[in-house]
Coordinates of N, CA and C in Angstrom, one line a residue:
X1 N 92.7 115.0 92.3 CA 94.1 114.8 92.8 C 94.1 115.5 94.1
X2 N 94.7 114.9 95.1 CA 94.8 115.6 96.4 C 95.6 114.9 97.4
X3 N 95.5 115.4 98.7 CA 96.2 114.8 99.8 C 95.2 114.4 100.8
X4 N 95.4 113.2 101.4 CA 94.6 112.7 102.5 C 95.5 112.6 103.7
X5 N 95.0 113.0 104.8 CA 95.7 112.8 106.1 C 95.3 111.5 106.6
X6 N 96.3 110.6 106.7 CA 96.1 109.2 107.1 C 95.8 109.3 108.6
X7 N 94.7 108.6 109.1 CA 94.4 108.6 110.5 C 95.4 107.9 111.4
X8 N 96.2 107.0 110.8 CA 97.1 106.2 111.6 C 98.4 107.0 111.8
X9 N 99.0 107.5 110.7 CA 100.4 108.1 110.8 C 100.4 109.5 110.5
X10 N 99.3 110.1 110.1 CA 99.2 111.6 109.9 C 100.1 112.1 108.8
X11 N 100.6 111.2 107.9 CA 101.4 111.6 106.8 C 100.4 112.0 105.7
X12 N 100.7 113.0 104.9 CA 99.9 113.3 103.8 C 100.0 112.3 102.7
X13 N 98.9 111.9 102.0 CA 98.9 110.9 101.0 C 98.4 111.6 99.7
X14 N 99.2 111.5 98.7 CA 98.8 112.0 97.4 C 97.8 111.1 96.7
X15 N 96.8 111.7 96.2 CA 95.7 110.8 95.6 C 95.1 111.4 94.3
X16 N 94.6 110.6 93.4 CA 93.9 111.0 92.3 C 92.4 110.6 92.6
X17 N 91.5 111.5 92.2 CA 90.1 111.3 92.4 C 89.5 111.3 91.0
X18 N 88.6 110.4 90.7 CA 87.9 110.3 89.4 C 86.5 109.8 89.6
X19 N 85.6 110.0 88.7 CA 84.3 109.5 88.7 C 83.9 109.0 87.4
X20 N 82.9 108.0 87.3 CA 82.4 107.6 86.1 C 81.0 107.1 86.2
X21 N 80.2 107.3 85.1 CA 78.8 106.9 85.2 C 78.7 105.3 85.0
X22 N 77.6 104.8 85.5 CA 77.4 103.3 85.4 C 75.9 103.0 85.5
X23 N 75.5 101.9 85.1 CA 74.1 101.5 85.2 C 73.7 101.3 86.7
X24 N 74.7 101.3 87.6 CA 74.5 101.2 89.0 C 74.6 102.5 89.8
X25 N 74.6 103.6 89.1 CA 74.8 104.9 89.6 C 76.3 105.3 89.4
X26 N 76.5 106.6 89.8 CA 77.9 107.1 89.6 C 78.9 106.4 90.5
X27 N 80.1 106.1 90.0 CA 81.1 105.5 90.7 C 82.2 106.5 91.0
X28 N 82.7 106.6 92.2 CA 83.8 107.5 92.6 C 85.0 106.6 93.0
X29 N 86.2 107.1 92.6 CA 87.4 106.4 93.0 C 88.5 107.4 93.5
X30 N 89.3 106.9 94.4 CA 90.4 107.7 94.9 C 91.6 106.7 95.0
X31 N 92.7 107.1 94.4 CA 93.9 106.2 94.3 C 95.1 107.0 94.9
X32 N 95.7 106.4 95.9 CA 96.9 107.1 96.5 C 98.2 106.5 96.0
X33 N 99.3 106.9 96.6 CA 100.6 106.3 96.2 C 100.7 104.9 96.7
X34 N 99.9 104.5 97.6 CA 99.9 103.1 98.2 C 99.0 102.2 97.4
X35 N 98.0 102.7 96.7 CA 97.0 101.9 96.0 C 95.7 102.5 96.0
X36 N 94.7 101.7 95.7 CA 93.3 102.2 95.7 C 92.9 102.5 97.2
X37 N 92.5 103.8 97.4 CA 92.1 104.3 98.7 C 90.6 104.2 98.9
X38 N 89.8 104.4 97.9 CA 88.4 104.4 98.0 C 87.7 104.1 96.6
X39 N 86.7 103.3 96.6 CA 85.8 103.1 95.5 C 84.4 103.1 96.1
X40 N 83.6 104.0 95.5 CA 82.2 104.1 96.0 C 81.3 104.0 94.8
X41 N 80.1 103.3 95.0 CA 79.2 103.1 93.9 C 77.8 103.4 94.3
X42 N 76.9 103.7 93.3 CA 75.5 103.8 93.6 C 75.0 105.3 93.8
X43 N 75.8 106.2 93.5 CA 75.5 107.6 93.7 C 74.5 108.1 92.6
X44 N 73.5 108.9 93.0 CA 72.5 109.5 92.1 C 73.1 110.5 91.2
X45 N 74.2 111.2 91.6 CA 74.7 112.2 90.8 C 76.2 112.2 90.8
X46 N 76.8 112.8 89.8 CA 78.3 112.8 89.7 C 78.8 113.6 90.9
X47 N 78.1 114.7 91.3 CA 78.5 115.5 92.4 C 78.6 114.7 93.7
X48 N 77.6 113.8 93.9 CA 77.6 113.0 95.1 C 78.8 112.0 95.1
X49 N 79.1 111.4 94.0 CA 80.2 110.5 93.9 C 81.5 111.2 94.2
X50 N 81.6 112.4 93.6 CA 82.8 113.2 93.7 C 83.0 113.6 95.2
X51 N 81.9 114.0 95.8 CA 81.9 114.5 97.2 C 82.3 113.3 98.1
X52 N 81.8 112.1 97.8 CA 82.2 110.9 98.6 C 83.7 110.7 98.6
X53 N 84.3 110.9 97.4 CA 85.8 110.7 97.3 C 86.6 111.9 97.8
X54 N 86.1 113.1 97.6 CA 86.8 114.3 98.0 C 86.8 114.4 99.5
X55 N 85.8 113.8 100.2 CA 85.8 113.8 101.6 C 87.0 113.2 102.3
X56 N 87.8 112.4 101.5 CA 89.0 111.8 102.0 C 90.3 112.4 101.5
X57 N 90.2 113.4 100.7 CA 91.4 114.0 100.1 C 91.3 115.5 100.1
X58 N 92.4 116.2 100.1 CA 92.5 117.6 99.9 C 93.3 117.9 98.6
X59 N 92.7 118.7 97.7 CA 93.2 118.8 96.3 C 94.6 119.3 96.3
X60 N 95.4 118.9 95.3 CA 96.7 119.4 94.9 C 96.8 119.3 93.4
X61 N 97.8 119.9 92.8 CA 97.9 120.0 91.3 C 98.6 118.8 90.7
X62 N 99.6 118.3 91.4 CA 100.5 117.3 90.8 C 100.4 115.9 91.5
X63 N 100.4 114.8 90.8 CA 100.6 113.5 91.4 C 101.6 112.7 90.6
X64 N 102.3 111.8 91.3 CA 103.2 111.0 90.5 C 102.6 110.2 89.4
X65 N 103.3 110.0 88.3 CA 102.8 109.3 87.1 C 102.3 107.9 87.5
X66 N 102.9 107.2 88.4 CA 102.5 105.9 88.8 C 101.1 105.9 89.4
X67 N 100.8 107.0 90.2 CA 99.5 107.1 90.8 C 98.4 107.3 89.7
X68 N 98.7 108.2 88.8 CA 97.8 108.5 87.7 C 97.6 107.3 86.9
X69 N 98.6 106.5 86.6 CA 98.5 105.3 85.8 C 97.7 104.2 86.5
X70 N 97.8 104.1 87.8 CA 97.0 103.1 88.6 C 95.5 103.6 88.6
X71 N 95.3 104.9 88.7 CA 93.9 105.4 88.6 C 93.3 105.1 87.3
X72 N 94.0 105.2 86.2 CA 93.5 105.0 84.9 C 93.3 103.5 84.7
X73 N 94.2 102.6 85.2 CA 94.0 101.2 85.2 C 92.7 100.7 85.9
X74 N 92.5 101.3 87.1 CA 91.3 101.0 87.8 C 90.1 101.5 87.1
X75 N 90.1 102.7 86.5 CA 89.0 103.2 85.8 C 88.6 102.3 84.6
X76 N 89.6 101.9 83.9 CA 89.4 101.0 82.8 C 88.8 99.6 83.2
X77 N 89.2 99.1 84.4 CA 88.7 97.9 84.9 C 87.2 98.0 85.3
X78 N 87.0 99.2 86.0 CA 85.6 99.4 86.4 C 84.7 99.6 85.2
X79 N 85.1 100.3 84.2 CA 84.3 100.5 83.0 C 84.0 99.1 82.3
X80 N 85.0 98.3 82.3 CA 84.8 96.9 81.7 C 83.8 96.2 82.6
X81 N 83.9 96.3 83.9 CA 83.0 95.6 84.8 C 81.6 96.0 84.5
X82 N 81.3 97.3 84.5 CA 79.9 97.8 84.3 C 79.4 97.5 82.9
X83 N 80.3 97.3 81.9 CA 79.9 96.9 80.5 C 79.7 95.4 80.4
X84 N 79.8 94.6 81.5 CA 79.5 93.2 81.4 C 80.6 92.3 81.2
X85 N 81.8 92.8 81.4 CA 83.0 91.9 81.3 C 83.2 91.3 82.7
X86 N 83.6 90.0 82.7 CA 84.0 89.3 84.0 C 85.3 89.8 84.5
X87 N 85.4 90.9 85.1 CA 86.6 91.5 85.5 C 87.0 91.1 86.9
X88 N 88.2 90.7 87.1 CA 88.8 90.5 88.4 C 89.6 91.6 88.8
X89 N 89.6 92.0 90.0 CA 90.4 93.2 90.5 C 91.6 92.8 91.3
X90 N 91.9 91.5 91.3 CA 92.9 90.9 92.2 C 94.3 91.6 92.0
X91 N 94.6 92.1 90.8 CA 95.9 92.7 90.5 C 95.9 94.2 90.8
X92 N 94.8 94.7 91.3 CA 94.8 96.1 91.7 C 95.2 96.3 93.1
X93 N 96.3 97.0 93.4 CA 96.8 97.1 94.8 C 95.8 98.0 95.6
X94 N 95.7 97.7 96.9 CA 94.9 98.5 97.8 C 95.7 99.3 98.8
X95 N 95.3 100.5 99.1 CA 96.0 101.3 100.2 C 95.2 100.8 101.5
X96 N 95.9 100.1 102.3 CA 95.3 99.6 103.5 C 95.3 100.6 104.7
X97 N 95.8 101.8 104.5 CA 96.0 102.7 105.6 C 94.7 103.1 106.3
X98 N 93.5 103.1 105.5 CA 92.3 103.5 106.3 C 91.6 102.4 107.0
X99 N 92.1 101.1 107.0 CA 91.4 100.0 107.6 C 92.2 99.4 108.7
X100 N 91.5 98.6 109.6 CA 92.2 97.9 110.7 C 92.7 96.6 110.1
X101 N 93.6 95.9 110.9 CA 94.1 94.6 110.4 C 93.0 93.6 110.2
X102 N 92.0 93.6 111.1 CA 90.9 92.6 110.9 C 90.1 92.9 109.7
X103 N 89.8 94.2 109.4 CA 89.1 94.5 108.2 C 90.0 94.1 107.0
X104 N 91.3 94.3 107.0 CA 92.1 93.9 105.9 C 92.0 92.4 105.6
X105 N 92.0 91.6 106.7 CA 91.8 90.1 106.5 C 90.5 89.8 105.9
X106 N 89.4 90.5 106.3 CA 88.1 90.2 105.8 C 88.1 90.6 104.3
X107 N 88.6 91.8 104.0 CA 88.6 92.2 102.6 C 89.4 91.3 101.7
X108 N 90.6 90.9 102.2 CA 91.4 90.0 101.4 C 90.6 88.7 101.1
X109 N 89.9 88.2 102.1 CA 89.2 86.9 101.9 C 88.0 87.2 100.9
X110 N 87.4 88.3 101.0 CA 86.2 88.6 100.1 C 86.7 88.8 98.7
X111 N 87.9 89.3 98.5 CA 88.4 89.4 97.1 C 88.5 88.1 96.4
X112 N 88.5 87.0 97.2 CA 88.6 85.6 96.6 C 87.2 85.0 96.2
X113 N 86.1 85.7 96.6 CA 84.8 85.2 96.2 C 84.6 85.5 94.7
X114 N 84.4 84.4 94.0 CA 84.4 84.5 92.5 C 83.2 85.3 92.0
X115 N 83.4 85.9 90.8 CA 82.4 86.6 90.1 C 81.2 85.7 89.9
X116 N 80.0 86.2 90.2 CA 78.8 85.4 90.0 C 78.5 84.5 91.2
X117 N 79.4 84.4 92.1 CA 79.2 83.5 93.3 C 79.0 84.3 94.5
X118 N 78.6 83.7 95.6 CA 78.3 84.3 96.9 C 78.9 83.5 98.0
X119 N 79.0 84.1 99.2 CA 79.4 83.5 100.4 C 78.5 84.1 101.5
X120 N 78.7 83.7 102.7 CA 78.0 84.3 103.8 C 79.0 84.9 104.8
X121 N 78.4 85.7 105.7 CA 79.2 86.3 106.7 C 79.8 85.3 107.6
X122 N 79.0 84.2 107.9 CA 79.5 83.1 108.8 C 80.6 82.3 108.1
X123 N 80.5 82.1 106.8 CA 81.5 81.4 106.1 C 82.8 82.1 106.0
X124 N 82.7 83.4 105.9 CA 83.9 84.3 105.9 C 84.6 84.2 107.3
X125 N 83.8 84.3 108.3 CA 84.3 84.2 109.7 C 85.0 82.9 109.9
X126 N 84.4 81.8 109.5 CA 85.0 80.5 109.7 C 86.4 80.4 108.9
X127 N 86.3 80.9 107.7 CA 87.6 80.9 106.9 C 88.7 81.7 107.5
X128 N 88.3 82.7 108.3 CA 89.3 83.5 109.0 C 89.7 82.9 110.3
X129 N 89.2 81.8 110.7 CA 89.5 81.1 112.0 C 88.7 81.8 113.1
X130 N 87.6 82.5 112.8 CA 86.9 83.3 113.8 C 85.4 82.8 113.8
X131 N 85.2 81.5 114.0 CA 83.9 81.0 114.0 C 83.1 81.7 115.0
X132 N 81.8 82.1 114.7 CA 81.0 82.9 115.6 C 81.2 84.4 115.4
X133 N 82.0 84.8 114.5 CA 82.3 86.2 114.3 C 81.6 86.8 113.1
X134 N 80.5 86.2 112.7 CA 79.8 86.7 111.5 C 79.4 88.1 111.6
X135 N 79.0 88.6 112.8 CA 78.6 90.0 113.0 C 79.8 90.9 112.9
X136 N 80.9 90.5 113.3 CA 82.2 91.3 113.2 C 82.6 91.4 111.7
X137 N 82.4 90.3 111.0 CA 82.6 90.3 109.5 C 81.7 91.3 108.9
X138 N 80.4 91.3 109.2 CA 79.4 92.2 108.7 C 79.7 93.6 109.0
X139 N 80.2 93.9 110.2 CA 80.6 95.3 110.5 C 81.8 95.7 109.7
X140 N 82.7 94.8 109.5 CA 83.9 95.2 108.7 C 83.5 95.5 107.3
X141 N 82.6 94.7 106.7 CA 82.1 94.9 105.4 C 81.3 96.1 105.2
X142 N 80.6 96.5 106.3 CA 79.8 97.7 106.2 C 80.7 99.0 106.1
X143 N 81.9 98.8 106.4 CA 82.9 99.9 106.3 C 83.8 99.8 105.1
X144 N 83.5 98.9 104.2 CA 84.4 98.6 103.1 C 84.6 99.9 102.2
X145 N 85.8 100.4 102.2 CA 86.0 101.6 101.4 C 86.3 101.3 99.9
X146 N 86.3 100.0 99.5 CA 86.8 99.6 98.2 C 85.6 98.9 97.4
X147 N 84.4 99.4 97.3 CA 83.3 98.8 96.7 C 83.7 98.3 95.3
X148 N 83.1 97.1 95.0 CA 83.3 96.4 93.7 C 84.7 95.8 93.7
X149 N 85.8 96.5 94.0 CA 87.1 95.9 94.0 C 87.2 94.9 95.1
X150 N 86.7 95.2 96.3 CA 86.4 94.2 97.4 C 84.9 93.9 97.3
X151 N 84.5 92.8 96.7 CA 83.1 92.6 96.4 C 82.2 92.2 97.6
X152 N 82.0 93.2 98.5 CA 81.3 92.9 99.7 C 79.8 92.6 99.3
X153 N 79.4 93.0 98.1 CA 78.0 92.7 97.7 C 77.8 91.2 97.5
X154 N 78.8 90.4 97.4 CA 78.7 89.0 97.2 C 78.6 88.2 98.6
X155 N 78.6 88.9 99.7 CA 78.5 88.3 101.0 C 77.0 88.5 101.5
X156 N 76.4 87.3 101.9 CA 75.0 87.3 102.2 C 74.8 86.8 103.7
X157 N 73.6 87.0 104.2 CA 73.2 86.4 105.5 C 73.3 84.9 105.5
X158 N 73.2 84.4 106.7 CA 73.4 82.9 106.9 C 72.4 82.1 106.1
X159 N 71.2 82.6 105.9 CA 70.2 81.8 105.1 C 70.1 82.3 103.7
X160 N 71.1 83.0 103.2 CA 71.2 83.5 101.8 C 70.4 84.8 101.6
X161 N 69.9 85.4 102.7 CA 69.2 86.7 102.5 C 70.2 87.8 102.2
X162 N 69.7 88.8 101.5 CA 70.4 90.0 101.3 C 70.4 90.9 102.5
X163 N 71.5 91.1 103.1 CA 71.6 91.9 104.3 C 72.8 92.9 104.2
X164 N 72.7 93.9 105.0 CA 73.8 94.8 105.3 C 74.6 95.4 104.1
X165 N 74.0 96.2 103.3 CA 74.7 96.8 102.2 C 74.6 98.3 102.4
X166 N 75.7 99.0 102.7 CA 75.6 100.4 103.1 C 75.9 101.4 102.0
X167 N 76.1 100.9 100.8 CA 76.4 101.8 99.7 C 75.1 102.6 99.4
X168 N 75.1 103.7 98.7 CA 73.9 104.4 98.3 C 73.1 103.4 97.4
X169 N 71.8 103.3 97.6 CA 71.0 102.4 96.9 C 70.8 101.1 97.7
X170 N 71.5 100.9 98.8 CA 71.3 99.9 99.8 C 71.1 98.5 99.2
X171 N 70.2 97.7 99.8 CA 70.0 96.3 99.4 C 69.5 96.2 98.0
X172 N 68.8 97.2 97.5 CA 68.3 97.2 96.1 C 69.5 97.1 95.1
X173 N 70.5 97.9 95.4 CA 71.8 98.0 94.6 C 72.5 96.6 94.7
X174 N 72.6 96.1 95.9 CA 73.2 94.8 96.1 C 72.6 93.7 95.3
X175 N 71.2 93.7 95.3 CA 70.5 92.8 94.5 C 70.7 92.9 93.0
X176 N 70.8 94.2 92.5 CA 71.1 94.4 91.1 C 72.5 94.0 90.7
X177 N 73.5 94.2 91.6 CA 74.8 93.8 91.3 C 74.9 92.3 91.2
X178 N 74.3 91.6 92.1 CA 74.3 90.1 92.1 C 73.6 89.6 90.9
X179 N 72.5 90.1 90.6 CA 71.8 89.6 89.4 C 72.6 89.9 88.1
X180 N 73.2 91.1 88.0 CA 74.0 91.4 86.9 C 75.2 90.4 86.8
X181 N 75.9 90.1 87.8 CA 77.0 89.2 87.8 C 76.6 87.8 87.4
X182 N 75.4 87.3 88.0 CA 74.9 86.0 87.6 C 74.6 85.9 86.1
X183 N 74.0 87.0 85.6 CA 73.7 87.0 84.2 C 75.0 87.0 83.3
X184 N 75.9 87.8 83.7 CA 77.2 87.8 82.9 C 77.9 86.5 83.0
X185 N 78.0 85.9 84.2 CA 78.6 84.6 84.4 C 78.0 83.5 83.6
X186 N 76.6 83.6 83.5 CA 75.9 82.5 82.8 C 76.2 82.6 81.3
X187 N 76.5 83.8 80.8 CA 76.8 84.0 79.4 C 78.2 83.6 79.1
X188 N 79.1 83.5 80.1 CA 80.5 83.2 80.0 C 80.9 82.1 80.9
X189 N 80.3 80.9 80.7 CA 80.5 79.8 81.7 C 81.9 79.3 81.8
X190 N 82.8 79.5 80.8 CA 84.2 79.0 80.9 C 85.2 80.1 81.3
X191 N 84.7 81.3 81.5 CA 85.6 82.4 82.0 C 85.6 82.5 83.5
X192 N 86.7 82.7 84.0 CA 86.8 82.8 85.5 C 87.4 84.1 85.9
X193 N 86.7 84.8 86.8 CA 87.2 86.1 87.3 C 86.8 86.2 88.8
X194 N 87.6 86.9 89.5 CA 87.2 87.2 91.0 C 86.4 88.4 91.0

């Protein structure tokens, strides 16, 4: 639990920080009064995941019940995801304060890429009305503070190559996440999730 100083308006933001183990490394999460502020995946240790989330908040003792409840809801959804459930995170609100308007548009579009499916940086750019802006989309995704919730791992290079994954574990982790989702989706062909 803590406060983050928002880069845009310098207001303190109350947040809950939590971590959980997964087959993909430790996951860290931070939830503010506005929504999910950060999700990070692929850490080799719980301390690393905690450090990644603590870097954006300053601890305090009390948080509103609604923030704690959202953090718990996110934690349960992430636990279900790593246990092989086709979880969609569409109903989890995001705190947009740490991102630019363009990044927000990119992240909103990426949230629509279905579980087990992929898209390309170029396709995302075209969908946003920015044909030729694949590199800008890639840069936005390289700064994605909402790993898994905004599934940037589902976005590939123009020829389907695995490119540009900045989470700990890099492209190897991206490859593992995509293989995991394909396997889960194949076992659940009639279930749909984002």
